[in-house]
Coordinates of C-alpha atoms in Angstrom, one line a residue:
X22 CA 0.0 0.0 0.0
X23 CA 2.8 2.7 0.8
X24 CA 4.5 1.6 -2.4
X25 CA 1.3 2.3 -4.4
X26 CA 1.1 6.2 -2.4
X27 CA 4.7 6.7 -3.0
X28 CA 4.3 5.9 -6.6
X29 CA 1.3 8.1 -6.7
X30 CA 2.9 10.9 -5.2
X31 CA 5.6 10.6 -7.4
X32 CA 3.7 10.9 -10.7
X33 CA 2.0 14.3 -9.4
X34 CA 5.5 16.1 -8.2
X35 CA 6.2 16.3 -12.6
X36 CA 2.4 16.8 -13.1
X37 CA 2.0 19.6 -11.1
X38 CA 5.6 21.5 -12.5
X39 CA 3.7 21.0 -15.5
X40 CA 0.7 22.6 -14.8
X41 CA 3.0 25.6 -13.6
X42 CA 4.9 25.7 -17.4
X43 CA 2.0 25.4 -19.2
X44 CA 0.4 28.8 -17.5
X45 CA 0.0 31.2 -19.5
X46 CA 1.7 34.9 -19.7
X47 CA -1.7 36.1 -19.0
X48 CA -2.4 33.8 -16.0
X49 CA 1.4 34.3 -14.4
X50 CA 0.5 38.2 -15.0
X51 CA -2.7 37.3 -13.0
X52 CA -0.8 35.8 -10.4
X53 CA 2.2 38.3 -9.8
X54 CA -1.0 41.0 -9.1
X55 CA -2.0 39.0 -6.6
X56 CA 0.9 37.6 -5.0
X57 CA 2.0 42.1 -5.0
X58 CA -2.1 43.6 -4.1
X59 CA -3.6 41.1 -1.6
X60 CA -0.1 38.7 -0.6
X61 CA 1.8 41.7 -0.8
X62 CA 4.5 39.4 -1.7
X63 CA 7.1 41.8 -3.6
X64 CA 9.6 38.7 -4.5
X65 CA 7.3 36.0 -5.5
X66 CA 5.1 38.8 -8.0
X67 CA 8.7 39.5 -8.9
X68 CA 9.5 35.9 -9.8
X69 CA 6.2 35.3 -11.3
X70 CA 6.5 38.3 -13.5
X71 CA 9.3 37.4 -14.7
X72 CA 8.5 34.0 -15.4
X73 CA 5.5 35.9 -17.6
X74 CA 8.1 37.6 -19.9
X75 CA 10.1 34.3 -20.9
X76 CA 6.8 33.2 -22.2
X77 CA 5.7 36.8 -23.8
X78 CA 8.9 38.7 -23.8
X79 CA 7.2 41.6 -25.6
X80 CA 4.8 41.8 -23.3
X81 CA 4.8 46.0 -22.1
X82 CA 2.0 45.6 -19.8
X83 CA 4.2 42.8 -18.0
X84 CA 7.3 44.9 -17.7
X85 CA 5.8 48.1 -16.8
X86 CA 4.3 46.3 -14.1
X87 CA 7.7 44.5 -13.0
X88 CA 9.7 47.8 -13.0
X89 CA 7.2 48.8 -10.5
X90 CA 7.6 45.9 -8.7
X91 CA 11.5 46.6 -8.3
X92 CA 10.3 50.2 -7.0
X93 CA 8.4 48.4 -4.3
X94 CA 10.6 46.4 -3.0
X95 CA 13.6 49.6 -3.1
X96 CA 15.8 47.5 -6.2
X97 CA 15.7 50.9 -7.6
X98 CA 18.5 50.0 -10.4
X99 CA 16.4 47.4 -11.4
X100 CA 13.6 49.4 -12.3
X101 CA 15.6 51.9 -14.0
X102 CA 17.2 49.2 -16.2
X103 CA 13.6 47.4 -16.6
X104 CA 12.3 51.5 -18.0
X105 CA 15.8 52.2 -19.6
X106 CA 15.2 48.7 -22.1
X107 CA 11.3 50.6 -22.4
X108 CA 13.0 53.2 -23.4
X109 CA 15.4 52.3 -26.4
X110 CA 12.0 50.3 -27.4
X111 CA 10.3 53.4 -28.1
X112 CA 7.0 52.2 -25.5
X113 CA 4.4 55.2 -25.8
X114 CA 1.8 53.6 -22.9
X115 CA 0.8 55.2 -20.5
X116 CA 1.3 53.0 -17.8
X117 CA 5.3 53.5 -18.6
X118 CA 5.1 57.0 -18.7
X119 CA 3.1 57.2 -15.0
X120 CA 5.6 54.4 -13.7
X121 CA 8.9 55.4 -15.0
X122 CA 8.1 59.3 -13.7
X123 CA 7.1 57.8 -10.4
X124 CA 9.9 56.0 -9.7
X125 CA 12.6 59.5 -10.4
X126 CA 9.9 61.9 -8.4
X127 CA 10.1 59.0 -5.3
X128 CA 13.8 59.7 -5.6
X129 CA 14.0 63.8 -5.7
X130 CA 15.2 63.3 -9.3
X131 CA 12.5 65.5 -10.3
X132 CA 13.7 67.3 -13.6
X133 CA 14.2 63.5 -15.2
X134 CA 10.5 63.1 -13.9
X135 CA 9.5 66.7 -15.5
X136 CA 11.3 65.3 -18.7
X137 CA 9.4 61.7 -18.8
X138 CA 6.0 63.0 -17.9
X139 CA 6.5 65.8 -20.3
X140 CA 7.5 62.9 -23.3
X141 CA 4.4 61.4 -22.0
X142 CA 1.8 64.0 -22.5
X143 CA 3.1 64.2 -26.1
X144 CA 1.1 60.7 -26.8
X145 CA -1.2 61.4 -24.0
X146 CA -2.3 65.1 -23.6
X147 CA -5.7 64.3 -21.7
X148 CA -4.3 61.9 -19.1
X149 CA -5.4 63.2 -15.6
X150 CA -2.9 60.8 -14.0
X151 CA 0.4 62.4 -16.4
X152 CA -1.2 66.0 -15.4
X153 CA -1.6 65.0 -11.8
X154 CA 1.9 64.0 -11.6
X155 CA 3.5 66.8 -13.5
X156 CA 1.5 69.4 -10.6
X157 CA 3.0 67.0 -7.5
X158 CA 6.7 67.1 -9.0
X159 CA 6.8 71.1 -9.8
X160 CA 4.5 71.1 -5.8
X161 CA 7.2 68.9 -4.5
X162 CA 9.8 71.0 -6.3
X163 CA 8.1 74.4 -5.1
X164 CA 7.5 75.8 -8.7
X165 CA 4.1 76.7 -7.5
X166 CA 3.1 78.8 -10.7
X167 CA 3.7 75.8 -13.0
X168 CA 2.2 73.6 -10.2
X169 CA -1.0 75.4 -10.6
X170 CA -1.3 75.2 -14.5
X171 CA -0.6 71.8 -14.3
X172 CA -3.3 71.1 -11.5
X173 CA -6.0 73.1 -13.6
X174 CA -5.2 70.8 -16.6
X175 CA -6.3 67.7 -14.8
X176 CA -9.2 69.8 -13.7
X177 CA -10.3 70.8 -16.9
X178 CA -10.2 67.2 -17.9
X179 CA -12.1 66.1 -14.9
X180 CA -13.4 69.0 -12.7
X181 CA -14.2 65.6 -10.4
X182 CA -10.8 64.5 -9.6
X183 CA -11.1 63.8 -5.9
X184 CA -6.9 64.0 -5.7
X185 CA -7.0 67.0 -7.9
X186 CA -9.5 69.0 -6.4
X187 CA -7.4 68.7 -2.8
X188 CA -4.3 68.9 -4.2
X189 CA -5.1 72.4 -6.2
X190 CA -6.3 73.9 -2.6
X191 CA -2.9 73.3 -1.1
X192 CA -1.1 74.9 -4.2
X193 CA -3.7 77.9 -4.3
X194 CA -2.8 78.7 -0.9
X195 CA 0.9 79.1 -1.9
X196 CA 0.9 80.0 -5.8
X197 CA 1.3 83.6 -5.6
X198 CA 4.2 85.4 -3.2
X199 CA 1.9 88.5 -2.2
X200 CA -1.9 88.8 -1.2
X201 CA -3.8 92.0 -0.3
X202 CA -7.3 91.9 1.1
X203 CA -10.3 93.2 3.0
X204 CA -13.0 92.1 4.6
X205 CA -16.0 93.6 5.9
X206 CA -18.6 91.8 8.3
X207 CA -21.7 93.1 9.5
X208 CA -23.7 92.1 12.4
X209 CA -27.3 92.4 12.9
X210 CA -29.4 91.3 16.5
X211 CA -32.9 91.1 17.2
X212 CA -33.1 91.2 20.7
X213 CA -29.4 90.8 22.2
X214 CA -27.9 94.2 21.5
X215 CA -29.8 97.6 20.4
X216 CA -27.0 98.2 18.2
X217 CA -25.5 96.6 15.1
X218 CA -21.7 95.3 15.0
X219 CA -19.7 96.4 12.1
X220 CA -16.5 95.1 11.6
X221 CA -13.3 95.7 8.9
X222 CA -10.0 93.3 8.8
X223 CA -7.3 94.4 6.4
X224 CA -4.9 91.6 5.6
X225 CA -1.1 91.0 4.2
X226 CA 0.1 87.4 3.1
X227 CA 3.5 86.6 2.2
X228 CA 4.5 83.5 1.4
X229 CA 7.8 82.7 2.2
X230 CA 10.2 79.0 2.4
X231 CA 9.2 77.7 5.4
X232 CA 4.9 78.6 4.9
X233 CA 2.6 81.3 4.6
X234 CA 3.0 84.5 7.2
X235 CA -0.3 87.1 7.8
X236 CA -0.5 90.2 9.4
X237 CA -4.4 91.6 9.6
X238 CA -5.4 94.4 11.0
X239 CA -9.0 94.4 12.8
X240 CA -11.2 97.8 13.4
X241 CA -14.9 97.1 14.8
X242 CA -17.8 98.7 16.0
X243 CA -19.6 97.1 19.0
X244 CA -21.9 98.3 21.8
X245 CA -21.8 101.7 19.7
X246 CA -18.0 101.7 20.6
X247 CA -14.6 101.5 18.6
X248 CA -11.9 99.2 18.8
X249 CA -8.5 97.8 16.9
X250 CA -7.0 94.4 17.1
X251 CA -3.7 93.3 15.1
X252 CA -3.3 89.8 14.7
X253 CA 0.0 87.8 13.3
X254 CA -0.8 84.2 11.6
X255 CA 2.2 81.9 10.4
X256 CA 1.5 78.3 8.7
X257 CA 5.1 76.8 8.6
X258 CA 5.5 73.4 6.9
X259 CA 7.2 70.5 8.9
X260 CA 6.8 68.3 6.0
X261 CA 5.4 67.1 2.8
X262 CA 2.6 65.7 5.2
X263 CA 2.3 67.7 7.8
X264 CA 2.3 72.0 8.8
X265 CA 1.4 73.9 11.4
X266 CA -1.0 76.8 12.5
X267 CA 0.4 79.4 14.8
X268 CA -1.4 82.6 15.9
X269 CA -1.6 85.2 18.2
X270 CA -3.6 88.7 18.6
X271 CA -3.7 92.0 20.8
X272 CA -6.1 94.6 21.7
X273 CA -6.3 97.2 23.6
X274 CA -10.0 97.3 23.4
X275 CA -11.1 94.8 25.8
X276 CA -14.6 93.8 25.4
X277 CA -14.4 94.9 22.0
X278 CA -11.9 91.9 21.5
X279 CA -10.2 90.1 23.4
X280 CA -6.9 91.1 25.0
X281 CA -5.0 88.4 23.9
X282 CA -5.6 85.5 21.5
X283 CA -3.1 82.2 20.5
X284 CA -3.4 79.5 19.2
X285 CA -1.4 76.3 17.6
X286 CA -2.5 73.3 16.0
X287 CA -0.8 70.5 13.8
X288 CA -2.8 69.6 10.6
X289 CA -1.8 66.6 8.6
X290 CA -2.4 66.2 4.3
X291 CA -3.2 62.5 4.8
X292 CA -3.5 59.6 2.5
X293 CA -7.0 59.0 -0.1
X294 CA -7.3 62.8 0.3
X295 CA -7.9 63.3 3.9
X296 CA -6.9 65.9 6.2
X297 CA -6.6 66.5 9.5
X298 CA -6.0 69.2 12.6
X299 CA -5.8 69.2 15.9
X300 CA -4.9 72.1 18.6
X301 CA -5.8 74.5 21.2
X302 CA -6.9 78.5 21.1
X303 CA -6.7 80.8 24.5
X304 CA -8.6 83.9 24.5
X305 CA -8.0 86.3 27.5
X306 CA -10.5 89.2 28.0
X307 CA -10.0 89.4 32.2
X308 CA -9.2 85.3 32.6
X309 CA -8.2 82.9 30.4
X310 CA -10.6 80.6 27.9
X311 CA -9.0 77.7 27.0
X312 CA -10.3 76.0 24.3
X313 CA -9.2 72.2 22.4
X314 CA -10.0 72.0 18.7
X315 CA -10.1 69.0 16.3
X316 CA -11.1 68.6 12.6
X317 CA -11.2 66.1 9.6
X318 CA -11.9 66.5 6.2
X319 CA -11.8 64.8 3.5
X320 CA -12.1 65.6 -0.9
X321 CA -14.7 63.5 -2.8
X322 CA -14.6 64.4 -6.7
X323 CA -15.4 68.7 -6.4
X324 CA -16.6 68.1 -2.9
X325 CA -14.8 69.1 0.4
X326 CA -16.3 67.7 3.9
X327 CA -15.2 68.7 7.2
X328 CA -16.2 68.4 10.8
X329 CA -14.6 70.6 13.7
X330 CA -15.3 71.1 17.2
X331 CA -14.3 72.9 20.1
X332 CA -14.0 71.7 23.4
X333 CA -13.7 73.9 26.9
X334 CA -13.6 72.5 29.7
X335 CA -14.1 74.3 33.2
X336 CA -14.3 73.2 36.5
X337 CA -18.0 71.7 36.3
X338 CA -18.1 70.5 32.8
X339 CA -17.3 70.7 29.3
X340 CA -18.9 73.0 26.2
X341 CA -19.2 71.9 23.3
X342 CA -19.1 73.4 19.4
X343 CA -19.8 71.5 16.2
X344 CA -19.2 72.9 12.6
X345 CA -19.8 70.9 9.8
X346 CA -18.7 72.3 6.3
X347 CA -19.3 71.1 2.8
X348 CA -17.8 73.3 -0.5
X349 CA -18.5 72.4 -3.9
X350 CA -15.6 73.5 -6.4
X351 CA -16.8 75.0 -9.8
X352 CA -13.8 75.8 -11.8
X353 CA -11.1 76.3 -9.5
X354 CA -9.4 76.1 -5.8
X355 CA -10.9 79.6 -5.6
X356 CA -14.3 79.4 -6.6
X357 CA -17.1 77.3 -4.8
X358 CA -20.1 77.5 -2.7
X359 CA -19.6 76.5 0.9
X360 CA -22.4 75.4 3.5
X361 CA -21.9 75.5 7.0
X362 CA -24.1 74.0 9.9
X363 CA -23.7 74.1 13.3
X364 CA -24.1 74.4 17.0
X365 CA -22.3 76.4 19.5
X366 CA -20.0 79.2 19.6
X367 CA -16.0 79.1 18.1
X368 CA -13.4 81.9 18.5
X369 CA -13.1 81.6 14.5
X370 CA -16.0 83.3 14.4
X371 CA -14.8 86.6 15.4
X372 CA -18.2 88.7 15.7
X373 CA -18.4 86.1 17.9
X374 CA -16.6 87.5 21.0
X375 CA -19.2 86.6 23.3
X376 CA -17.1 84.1 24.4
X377 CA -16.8 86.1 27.9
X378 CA -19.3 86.0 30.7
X379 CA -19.6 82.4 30.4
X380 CA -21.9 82.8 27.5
X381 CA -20.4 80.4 25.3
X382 CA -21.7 77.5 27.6
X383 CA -25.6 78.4 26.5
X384 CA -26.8 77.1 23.5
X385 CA -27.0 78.4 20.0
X386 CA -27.4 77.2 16.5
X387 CA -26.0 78.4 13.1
X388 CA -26.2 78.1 9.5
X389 CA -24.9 79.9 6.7
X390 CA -23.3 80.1 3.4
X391 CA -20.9 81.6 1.1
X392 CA -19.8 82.0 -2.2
X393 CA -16.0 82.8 -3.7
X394 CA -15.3 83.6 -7.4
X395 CA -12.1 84.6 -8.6
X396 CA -11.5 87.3 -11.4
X397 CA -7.4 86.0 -12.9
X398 CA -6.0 87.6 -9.3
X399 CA -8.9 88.6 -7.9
X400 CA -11.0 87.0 -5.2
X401 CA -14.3 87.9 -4.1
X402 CA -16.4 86.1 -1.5
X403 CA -20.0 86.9 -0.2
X404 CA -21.6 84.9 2.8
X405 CA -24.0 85.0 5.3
X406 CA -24.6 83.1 8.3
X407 CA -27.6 83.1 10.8
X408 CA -27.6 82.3 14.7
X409 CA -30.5 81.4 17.1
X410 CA -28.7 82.3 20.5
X411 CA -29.7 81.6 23.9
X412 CA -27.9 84.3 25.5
X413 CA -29.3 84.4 28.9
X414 CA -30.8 81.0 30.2
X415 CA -34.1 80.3 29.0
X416 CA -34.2 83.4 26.6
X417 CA -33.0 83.0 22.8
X418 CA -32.4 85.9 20.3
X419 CA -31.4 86.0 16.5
X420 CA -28.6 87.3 14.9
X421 CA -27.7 87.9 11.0
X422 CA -24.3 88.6 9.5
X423 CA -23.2 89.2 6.3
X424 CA -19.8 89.1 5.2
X425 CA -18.2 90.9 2.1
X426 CA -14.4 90.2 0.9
X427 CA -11.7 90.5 -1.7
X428 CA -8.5 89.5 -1.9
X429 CA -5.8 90.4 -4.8
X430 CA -2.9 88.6 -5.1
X431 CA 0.6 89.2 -6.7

């Protein structure tokens, strides 16, 4: 009986290496994706791939795929040798284009990525992928002017393109060195105050190599009284990943403003076009308010989501403010609608500076929306938001702003 086994077993060890040759480039292909995707097996898709081109040694599809495999797994003269033979072959996919340019922008080499993706568009000119890469090399690379054309290409293909979309916001922000603006915000109560508030900000940006600095200069008109605040922002970049949010604020005026105001946060550009923040702001009018802040968003085609809230905590409890924000982008980083609902009070809002006498811990509830269009450098917004406040316990009142801006940059 154990002969008859044995003899059994050794007439499927050749049948089964036999079943192996006789795969086919297609089904080996088939194979090395899933040994790389769901194994995430680098060296067996590797061997399998390989296998694949002895069968179909003209097979692009097959070595596009394996100098991306040698990327993976950090053989980078591999994949250069794999794209080099491409190459001399004269390949004009796609897929080789995308790969090859990858592999020099993963290694800083980003003028030979420029140079590939550029050869690429020449066969391709409506890829959103080639596009897309050109704008993160020349982002990566800080030429934020031919960033931006490059962004709006994709966009113009696709005004859907989640990755796009989030990735033309970041470049927007840092495109041009200069920006001027003013913004004008008025304030309107029904029962609260007998007066209306009316407030200006004037604003400089520069953007420098470390992040974007702002100076902004406040003037309002509250309680039928003056007042000035100057504020200083700075958003200095850590990483590729990962900035920060620093600001602080003085006034003379208090009541008007607040005496002092800082604040710090971390945000993080995540992967699958999320974002994140999380930090605190301190107000002082004649103690401190100490507030915790956390957000996430996250791009879906010409959508942008996000969710914030503010946490202070006091000796008895813990207040609570929730914003949640959705923009729609029409043709650009700078134009969308935006629509905001919410509950509670947040020292973002700052017509809001009712944050003192403990009112912030009542409850109110706000919606609004807004509108930015640009103009080539010019930037215009329009928004309004309304509040149902409970600013003495038991006793609500409304309140209306509207909010007028421009910005011009340079």
């Amino acid at each position: 009986m154990i002969r008859h086994v044995g003899f059994l077993l050794l007439l499927l060890v050749p049948f089964q290496a036999y079943t192996q040759q006789t795969l086919s480039s297609d089904e080996l292909f088939a194979n090395a994706r899933t040994a790389a995707f769901e194994e995430k097996n680098y060296s067996k898709s590797i061997t399998l791939a390989k296998q694949a081109l002895e069968i179909s040694p003209g097979y692009t599809d097959i070595s596009v795929f394996l100098g991306r495999l040698y990327t993976w797994n950090k053989d980078l003269n591999a994949a250069k040798n794999i794209f080099e033979d491409l190459e001399k072959k004269n390949v004009q996919d796609e897929d080789y284009f995308l790969a090859y340019a990858s592999l020099e922008y993963w290694n800083d080499n980003n003028d030979k990525a420029i140079e590939i993706v550029d050869k690429g568009l020449s066969y391709h000119p409506q890829s959103e992928q080639l596009w897309l890469l050109k704008a993160k090399i020349y982002n990566a690379a800080k030429d934020y002017p031919k960033a931006q054309n490059a962004v709006d290409s994709v966009l113009k293909i696709n005004p859907k393109n989640t990755e796009a979309n989030g990735l033309a916001v970041r470049i927007n922000d840092v495109a041009a060195k200069n920006a001027i603006s003013i913004t004008y915000n008025y304030s309107h109560f029904d029962k609260q105050f007998a007066d209306d508030w009316h407030i200006v900000s004037v604003g400089y940006k520069r953007v420098t190599p470390i992040g974007s600095v702002i100076l902004r200069a406040n003037y309002a008109n509250k309680f039928a009284e003056n007042g000035t605040q100057f504020e200083l922002e700075a958003y200095p970049r850590l990483s590729d990943m990962f900035y920060l949010y620093v600001g602080a604020a003085y006034s003379n005026d208090v009541g008007i403003f607040p005496k002092y105001r800082t604040g710090v946060s971390v945000n993080a550009n995540l992967p699958h076009s999320f974002e994140a923040e999380i930090g605190y702001r301190q107000l002082y009018f004649t103690d401190n308010i100490w507030m915790y802040t956390a957000s996430v968003g996250k791009y879906y085609k010409n959508f942008w989501f996000n969710l914030r809230t503010y946490l202070t905590p006091d000796h008895k409890n813990i207040s609570h403010s929730y914003t949640g924000t959705v923009r729609y982008y029409t043709k650009s980083a700078q134009d969308y609608f935006a629509f905001q609902i919410g509950t509670g009070i947040s020292p973002e809002e700052s017509i809001n500076n009712l944050l003192q006498n403990e009112v912030y811990k009542l409850k109110t509830f706000k919606i609004g929306a807004e509108y930015n269009f640009s103009v080539s450098r010019n930037l215009f917004s329009v928004g309004t938001m309304y509040y149902n406040q409970e600013y003495r316990p038991n006793t609500k009142g409304n309140q209306l702003d509207v909010t007028l801006g421009y910005t011009r940059k340079f």
